[in-house]
Coordinates of N, CA and C in Angstrom, one line a residue:
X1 N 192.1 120.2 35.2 CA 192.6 119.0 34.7 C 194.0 118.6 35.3
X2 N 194.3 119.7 36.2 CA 195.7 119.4 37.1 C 196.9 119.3 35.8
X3 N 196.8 120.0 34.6 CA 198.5 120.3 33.9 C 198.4 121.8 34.4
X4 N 198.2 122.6 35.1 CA 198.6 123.7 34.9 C 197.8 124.6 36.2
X5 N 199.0 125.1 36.6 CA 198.6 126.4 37.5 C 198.7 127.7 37.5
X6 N 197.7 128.2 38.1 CA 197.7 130.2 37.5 C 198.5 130.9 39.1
X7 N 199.2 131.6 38.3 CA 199.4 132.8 39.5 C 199.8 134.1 39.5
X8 N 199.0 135.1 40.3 CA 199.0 136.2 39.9 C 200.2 137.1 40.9
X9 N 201.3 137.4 40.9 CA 202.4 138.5 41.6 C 202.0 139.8 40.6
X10 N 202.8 140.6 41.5 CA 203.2 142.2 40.9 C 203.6 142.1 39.6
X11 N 204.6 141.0 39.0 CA 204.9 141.2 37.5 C 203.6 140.7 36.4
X12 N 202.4 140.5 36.9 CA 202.1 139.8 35.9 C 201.3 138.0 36.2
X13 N 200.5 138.3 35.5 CA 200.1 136.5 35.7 C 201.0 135.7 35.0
X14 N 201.3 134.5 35.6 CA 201.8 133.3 34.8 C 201.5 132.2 35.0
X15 N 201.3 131.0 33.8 CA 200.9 129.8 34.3 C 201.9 129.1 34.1
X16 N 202.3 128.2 35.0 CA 202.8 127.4 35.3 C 202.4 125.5 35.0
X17 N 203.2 124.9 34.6 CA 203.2 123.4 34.1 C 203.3 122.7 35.9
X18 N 201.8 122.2 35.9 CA 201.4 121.8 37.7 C 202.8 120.6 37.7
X19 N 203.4 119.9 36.3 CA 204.1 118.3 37.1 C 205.4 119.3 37.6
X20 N 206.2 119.8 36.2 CA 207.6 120.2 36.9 C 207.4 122.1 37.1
X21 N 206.7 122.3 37.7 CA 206.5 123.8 38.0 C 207.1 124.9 37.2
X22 N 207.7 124.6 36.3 CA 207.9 125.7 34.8 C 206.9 126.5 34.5
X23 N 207.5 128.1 34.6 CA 206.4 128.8 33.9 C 206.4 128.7 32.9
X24 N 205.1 128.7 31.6 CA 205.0 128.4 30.8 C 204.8 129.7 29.6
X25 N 204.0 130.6 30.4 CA 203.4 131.9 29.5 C 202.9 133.0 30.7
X26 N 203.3 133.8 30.3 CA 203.1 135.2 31.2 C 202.0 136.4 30.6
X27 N 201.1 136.6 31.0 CA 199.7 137.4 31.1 C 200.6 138.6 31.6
X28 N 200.6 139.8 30.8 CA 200.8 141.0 31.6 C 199.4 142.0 32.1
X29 N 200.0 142.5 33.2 CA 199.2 144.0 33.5 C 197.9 143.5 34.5
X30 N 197.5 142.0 34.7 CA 196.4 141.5 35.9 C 196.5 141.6 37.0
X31 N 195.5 141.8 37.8 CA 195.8 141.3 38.8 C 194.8 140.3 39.9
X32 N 193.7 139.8 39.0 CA 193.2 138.3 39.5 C 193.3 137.7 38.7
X33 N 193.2 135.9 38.6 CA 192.7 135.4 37.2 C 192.6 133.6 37.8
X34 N 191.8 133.1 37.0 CA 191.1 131.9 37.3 C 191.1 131.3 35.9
X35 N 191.0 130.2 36.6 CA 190.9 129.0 35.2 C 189.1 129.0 35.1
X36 N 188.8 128.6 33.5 CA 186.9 128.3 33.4 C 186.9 127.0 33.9
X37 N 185.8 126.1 34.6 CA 186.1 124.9 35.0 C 186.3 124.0 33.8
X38 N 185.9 124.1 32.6 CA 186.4 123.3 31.5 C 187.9 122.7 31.1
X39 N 189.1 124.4 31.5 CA 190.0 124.4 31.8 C 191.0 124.9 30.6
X40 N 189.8 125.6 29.2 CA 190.2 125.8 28.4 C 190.4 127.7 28.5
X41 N 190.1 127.8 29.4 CA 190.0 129.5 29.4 C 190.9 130.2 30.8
X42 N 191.3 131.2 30.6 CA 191.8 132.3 32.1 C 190.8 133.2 31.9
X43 N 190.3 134.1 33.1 CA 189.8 135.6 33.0 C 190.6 136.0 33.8
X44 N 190.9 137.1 33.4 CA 191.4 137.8 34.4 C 191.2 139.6 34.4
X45 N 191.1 140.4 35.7 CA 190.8 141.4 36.0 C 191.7 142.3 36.0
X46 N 191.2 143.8 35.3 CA 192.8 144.7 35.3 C 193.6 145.0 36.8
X47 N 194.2 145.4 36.4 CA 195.6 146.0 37.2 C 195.6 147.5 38.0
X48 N 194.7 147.9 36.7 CA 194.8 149.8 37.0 C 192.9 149.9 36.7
X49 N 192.8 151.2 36.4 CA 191.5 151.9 35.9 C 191.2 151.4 34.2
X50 N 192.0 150.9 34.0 CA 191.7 150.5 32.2 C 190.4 149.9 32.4
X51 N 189.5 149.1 33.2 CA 188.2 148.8 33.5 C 187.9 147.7 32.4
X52 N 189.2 146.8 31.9 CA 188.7 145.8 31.1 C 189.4 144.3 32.2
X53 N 188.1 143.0 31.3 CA 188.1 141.7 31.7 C 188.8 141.2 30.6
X54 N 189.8 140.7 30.7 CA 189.8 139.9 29.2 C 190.2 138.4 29.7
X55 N 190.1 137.7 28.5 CA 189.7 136.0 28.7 C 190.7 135.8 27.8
X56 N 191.4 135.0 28.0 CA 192.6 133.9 27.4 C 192.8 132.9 27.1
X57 N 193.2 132.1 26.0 CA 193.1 130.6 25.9 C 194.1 130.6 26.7
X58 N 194.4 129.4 27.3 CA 195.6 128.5 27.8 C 196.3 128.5 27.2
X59 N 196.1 127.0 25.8 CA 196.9 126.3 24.8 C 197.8 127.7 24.7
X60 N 197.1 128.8 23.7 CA 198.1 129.4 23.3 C 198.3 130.7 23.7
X61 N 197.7 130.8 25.1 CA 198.5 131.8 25.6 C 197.7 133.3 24.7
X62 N 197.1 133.3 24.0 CA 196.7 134.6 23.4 C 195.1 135.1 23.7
X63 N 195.1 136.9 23.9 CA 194.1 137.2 24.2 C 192.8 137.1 23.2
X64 N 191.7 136.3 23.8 CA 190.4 136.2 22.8 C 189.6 137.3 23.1
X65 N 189.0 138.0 24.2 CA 188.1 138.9 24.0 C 188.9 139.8 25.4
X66 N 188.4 141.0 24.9 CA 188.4 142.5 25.9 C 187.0 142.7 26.1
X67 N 186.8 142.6 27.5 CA 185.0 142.6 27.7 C 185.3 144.0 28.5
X68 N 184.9 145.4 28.0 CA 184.9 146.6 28.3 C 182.7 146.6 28.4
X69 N 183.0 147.5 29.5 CA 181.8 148.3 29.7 C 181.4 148.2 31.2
X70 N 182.0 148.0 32.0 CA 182.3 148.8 33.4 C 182.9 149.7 33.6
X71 N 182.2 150.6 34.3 CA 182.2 152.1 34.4 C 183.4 152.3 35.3
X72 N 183.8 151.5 36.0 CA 184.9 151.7 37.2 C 185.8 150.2 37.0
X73 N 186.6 150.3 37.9 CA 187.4 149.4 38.3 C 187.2 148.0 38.7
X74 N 187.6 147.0 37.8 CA 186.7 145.2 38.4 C 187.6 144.4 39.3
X75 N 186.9 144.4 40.9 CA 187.9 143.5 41.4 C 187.9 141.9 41.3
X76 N 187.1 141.6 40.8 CA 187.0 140.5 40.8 C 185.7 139.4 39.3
X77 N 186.3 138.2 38.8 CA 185.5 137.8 37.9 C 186.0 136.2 38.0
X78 N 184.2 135.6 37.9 CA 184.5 134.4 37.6 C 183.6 133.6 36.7
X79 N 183.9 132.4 36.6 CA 183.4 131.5 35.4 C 182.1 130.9 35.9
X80 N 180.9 130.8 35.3 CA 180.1 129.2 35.1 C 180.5 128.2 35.5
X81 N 179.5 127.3 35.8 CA 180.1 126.4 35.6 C 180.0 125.5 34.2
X82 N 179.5 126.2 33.1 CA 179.5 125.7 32.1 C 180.4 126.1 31.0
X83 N 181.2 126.7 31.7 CA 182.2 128.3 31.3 C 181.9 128.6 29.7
X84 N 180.1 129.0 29.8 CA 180.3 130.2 29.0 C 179.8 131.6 29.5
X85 N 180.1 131.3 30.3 CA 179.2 133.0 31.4 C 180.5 133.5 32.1
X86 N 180.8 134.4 32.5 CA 181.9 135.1 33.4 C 181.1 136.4 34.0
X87 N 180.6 136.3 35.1 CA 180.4 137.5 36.0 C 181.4 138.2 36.7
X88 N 181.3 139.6 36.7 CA 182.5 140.2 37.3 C 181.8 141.4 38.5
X89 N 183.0 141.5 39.4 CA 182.4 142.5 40.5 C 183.1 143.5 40.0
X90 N 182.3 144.7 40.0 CA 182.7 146.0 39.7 C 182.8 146.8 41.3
X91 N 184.0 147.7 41.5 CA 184.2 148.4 42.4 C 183.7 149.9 41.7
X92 N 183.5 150.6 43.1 CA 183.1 151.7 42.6 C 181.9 152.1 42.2
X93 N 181.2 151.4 41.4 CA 179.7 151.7 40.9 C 179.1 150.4 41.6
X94 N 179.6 149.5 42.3 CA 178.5 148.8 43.2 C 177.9 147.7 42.1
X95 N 178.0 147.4 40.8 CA 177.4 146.7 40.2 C 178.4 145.3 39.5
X96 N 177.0 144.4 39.4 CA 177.9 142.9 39.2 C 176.8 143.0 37.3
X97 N 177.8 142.8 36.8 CA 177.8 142.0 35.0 C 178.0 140.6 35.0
X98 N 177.1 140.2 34.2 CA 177.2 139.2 33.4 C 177.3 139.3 32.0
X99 N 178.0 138.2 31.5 CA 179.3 138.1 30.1 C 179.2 137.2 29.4
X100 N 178.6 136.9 28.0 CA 178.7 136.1 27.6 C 180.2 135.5 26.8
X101 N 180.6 134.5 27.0 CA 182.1 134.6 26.7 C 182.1 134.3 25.2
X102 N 181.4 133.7 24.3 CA 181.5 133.5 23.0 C 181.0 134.9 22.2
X103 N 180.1 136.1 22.7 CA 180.1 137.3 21.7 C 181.3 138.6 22.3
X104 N 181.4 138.4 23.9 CA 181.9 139.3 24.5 C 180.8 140.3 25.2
X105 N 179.6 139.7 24.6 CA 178.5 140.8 25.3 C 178.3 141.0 27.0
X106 N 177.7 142.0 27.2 CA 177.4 142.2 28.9 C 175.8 141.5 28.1
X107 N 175.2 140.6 29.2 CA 173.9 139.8 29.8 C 173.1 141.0 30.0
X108 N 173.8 141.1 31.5 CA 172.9 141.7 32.6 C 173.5 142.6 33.2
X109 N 172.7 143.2 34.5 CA 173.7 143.9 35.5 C 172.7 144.1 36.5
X110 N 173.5 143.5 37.6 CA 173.3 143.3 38.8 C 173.1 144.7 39.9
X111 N 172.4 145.0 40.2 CA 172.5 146.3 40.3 C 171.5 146.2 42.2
X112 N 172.5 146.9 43.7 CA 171.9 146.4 44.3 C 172.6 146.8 46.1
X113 N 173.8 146.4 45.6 CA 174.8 146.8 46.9 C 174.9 148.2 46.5
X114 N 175.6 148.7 48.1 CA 176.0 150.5 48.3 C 177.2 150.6 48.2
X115 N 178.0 150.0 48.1 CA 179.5 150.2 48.0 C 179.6 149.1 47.2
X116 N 181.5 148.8 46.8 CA 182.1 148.0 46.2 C 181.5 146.8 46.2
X117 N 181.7 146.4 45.1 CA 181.5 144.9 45.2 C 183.1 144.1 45.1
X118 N 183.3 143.3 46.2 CA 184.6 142.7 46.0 C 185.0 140.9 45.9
X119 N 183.5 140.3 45.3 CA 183.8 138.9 45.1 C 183.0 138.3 44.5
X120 N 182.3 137.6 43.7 CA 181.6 136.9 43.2 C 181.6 135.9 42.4
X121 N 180.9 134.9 42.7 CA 180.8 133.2 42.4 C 179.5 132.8 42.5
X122 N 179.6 131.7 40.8 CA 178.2 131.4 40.8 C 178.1 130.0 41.7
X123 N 176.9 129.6 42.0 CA 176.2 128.4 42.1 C 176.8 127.3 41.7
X124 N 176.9 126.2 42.1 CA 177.1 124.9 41.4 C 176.7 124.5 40.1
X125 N 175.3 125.1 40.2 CA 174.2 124.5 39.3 C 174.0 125.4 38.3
X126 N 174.7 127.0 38.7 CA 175.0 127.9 37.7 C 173.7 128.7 38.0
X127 N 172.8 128.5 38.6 CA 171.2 129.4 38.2 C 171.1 130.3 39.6
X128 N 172.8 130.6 40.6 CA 172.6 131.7 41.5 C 173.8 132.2 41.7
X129 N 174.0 133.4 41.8 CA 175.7 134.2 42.1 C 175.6 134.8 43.3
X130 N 176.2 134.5 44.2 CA 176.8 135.5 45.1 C 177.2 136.7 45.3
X131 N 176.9 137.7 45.6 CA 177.9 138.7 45.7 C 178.4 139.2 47.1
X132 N 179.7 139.8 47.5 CA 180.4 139.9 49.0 C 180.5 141.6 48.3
X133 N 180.0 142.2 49.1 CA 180.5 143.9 49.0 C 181.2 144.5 50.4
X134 N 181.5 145.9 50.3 CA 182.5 146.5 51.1 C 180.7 147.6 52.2
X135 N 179.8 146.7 51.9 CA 178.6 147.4 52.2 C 178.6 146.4 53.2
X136 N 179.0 145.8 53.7 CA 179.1 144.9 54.8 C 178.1 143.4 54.6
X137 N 177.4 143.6 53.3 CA 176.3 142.4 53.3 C 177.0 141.4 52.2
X138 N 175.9 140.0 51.8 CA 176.1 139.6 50.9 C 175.0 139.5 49.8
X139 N 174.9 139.3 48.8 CA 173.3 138.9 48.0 C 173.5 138.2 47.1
X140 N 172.2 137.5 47.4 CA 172.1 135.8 46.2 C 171.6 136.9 45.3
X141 N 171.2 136.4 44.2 CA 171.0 136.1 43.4 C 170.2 135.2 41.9
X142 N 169.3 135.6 41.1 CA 168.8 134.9 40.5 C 169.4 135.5 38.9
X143 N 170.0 134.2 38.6 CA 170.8 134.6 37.3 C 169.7 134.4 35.9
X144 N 168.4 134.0 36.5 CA 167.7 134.1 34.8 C 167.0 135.4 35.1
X145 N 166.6 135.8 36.2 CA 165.4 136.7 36.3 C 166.4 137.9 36.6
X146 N 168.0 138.0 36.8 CA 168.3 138.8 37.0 C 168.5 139.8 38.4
X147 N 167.3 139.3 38.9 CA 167.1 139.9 40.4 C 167.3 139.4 41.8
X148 N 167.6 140.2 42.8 CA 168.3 139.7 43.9 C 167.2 139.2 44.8
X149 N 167.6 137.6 44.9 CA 166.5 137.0 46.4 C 166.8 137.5 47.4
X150 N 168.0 137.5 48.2 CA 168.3 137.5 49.5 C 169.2 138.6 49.7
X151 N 169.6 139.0 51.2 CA 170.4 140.0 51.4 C 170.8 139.3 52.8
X152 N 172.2 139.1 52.9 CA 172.6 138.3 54.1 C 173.4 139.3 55.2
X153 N 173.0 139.5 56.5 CA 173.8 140.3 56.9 C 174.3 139.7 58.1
X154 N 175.1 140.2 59.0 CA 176.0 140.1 59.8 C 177.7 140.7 60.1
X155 N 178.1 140.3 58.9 CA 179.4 141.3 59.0 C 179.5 142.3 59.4
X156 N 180.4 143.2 60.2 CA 180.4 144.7 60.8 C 181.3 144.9 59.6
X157 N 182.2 144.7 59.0 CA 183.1 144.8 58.5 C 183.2 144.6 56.6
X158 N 183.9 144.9 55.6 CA 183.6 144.6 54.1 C 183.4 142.9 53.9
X159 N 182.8 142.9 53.2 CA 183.0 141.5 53.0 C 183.5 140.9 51.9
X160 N 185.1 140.3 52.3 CA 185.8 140.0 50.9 C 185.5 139.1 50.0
X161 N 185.0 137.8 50.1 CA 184.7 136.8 49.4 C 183.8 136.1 49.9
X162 N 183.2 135.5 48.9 CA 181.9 134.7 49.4 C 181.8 133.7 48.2
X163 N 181.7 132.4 48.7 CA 181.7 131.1 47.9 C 180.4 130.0 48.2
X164 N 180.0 129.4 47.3 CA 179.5 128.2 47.5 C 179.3 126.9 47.8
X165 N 179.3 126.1 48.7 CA 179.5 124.8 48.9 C 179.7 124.0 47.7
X166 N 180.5 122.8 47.5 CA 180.5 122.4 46.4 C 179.1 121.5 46.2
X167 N 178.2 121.1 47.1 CA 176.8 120.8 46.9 C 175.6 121.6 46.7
X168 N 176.4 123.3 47.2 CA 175.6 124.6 46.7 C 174.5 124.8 47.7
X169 N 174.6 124.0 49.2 CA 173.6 124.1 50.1 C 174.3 125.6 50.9
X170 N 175.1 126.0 51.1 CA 175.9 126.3 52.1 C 176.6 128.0 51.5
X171 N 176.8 129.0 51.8 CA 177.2 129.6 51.3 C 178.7 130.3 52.6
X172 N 180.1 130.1 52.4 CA 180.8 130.5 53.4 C 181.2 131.9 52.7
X173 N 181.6 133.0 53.6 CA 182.4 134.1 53.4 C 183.3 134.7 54.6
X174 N 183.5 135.8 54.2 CA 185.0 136.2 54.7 C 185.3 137.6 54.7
X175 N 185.4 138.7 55.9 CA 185.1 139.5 56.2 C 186.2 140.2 56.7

């Protein structure tokens, strides 16, 4: 909704008031985090081995859920686009979760890459997620059936991020 921007440094997340750039509220101990596209939520990913996601209102700045039950370290989590889902890439065990954000429950688990998983984003339309691993590939995704369509390769190298066109025809990444 363009009032507010997130940003994650060494001290800590903070958001920031997007007209006169004042921080507003400080997230300790993260180190990713994203707005839900609604605009009423943050997630953000730990810092260390604590192996928790937790989700944040904005307004008031206070933590609503600790989504624990990844076995290792999460580098990365993002929103729905209906932001009640939050998928997260787990490093270390190779596996991507899905989150329901109103019980705190794990869905699913994505289970599939050989190495880290280090990015993941859903679909436009919400019904496919991406995942970028350090296995050099990427994989779609089918978020009802849970199971993986595709396996994309080319990279020699980890594959850090992988996104969706905002039409959802197109998938770019980054290696």
């Amino acid at each position: 909704d363009e009032r507010y921007i997130v940003a994650v440094s060494n001290d800590g997340i903070r958001l920031f008031d997007a007209k006169n750039g004042k921080a507003i509220k400080t997230f300790k101990g993260y180190k990713y985090a994203s707005f839900s596209p609604d605009g009423k939520y943050i997630v953000s990913t730990a810092s260390s081995l604590d192996e928790a996601i937790k989700l944040w209102d904005v307004e008031s700045g206070e933590e609503i859920i600790t989504f624990k039950g990844d076995t290792r370290f999460v580098n990365h989590a993002s929103f729905s686009p209906d932001s009640k889902y939050i998928v997260s890439a787990s490093s270390w065990d190779d596996n991507i979760k899905l989150w329901d954000i109103k019980s705190g429950n794990e869905i699913k688990t994505f289970s599939g890459h050989t190495d880290n998983v280090n990015h993941v984003s859903f679909s436009p339309d919400g019904k496919y997620i991406v995942s970028a691993s350090e296995d050099t590939t990427m994989k779609l995704w089918d978020v009802e059936k849970g199971k993986e369509i595709k396996t994309f390769k080319g990279h020699t190298g980890s594959v850090n991020s992988a996104v969706f066109s905002h039409d959802g025809k197109y998938i770019v990444s980054a290696s």
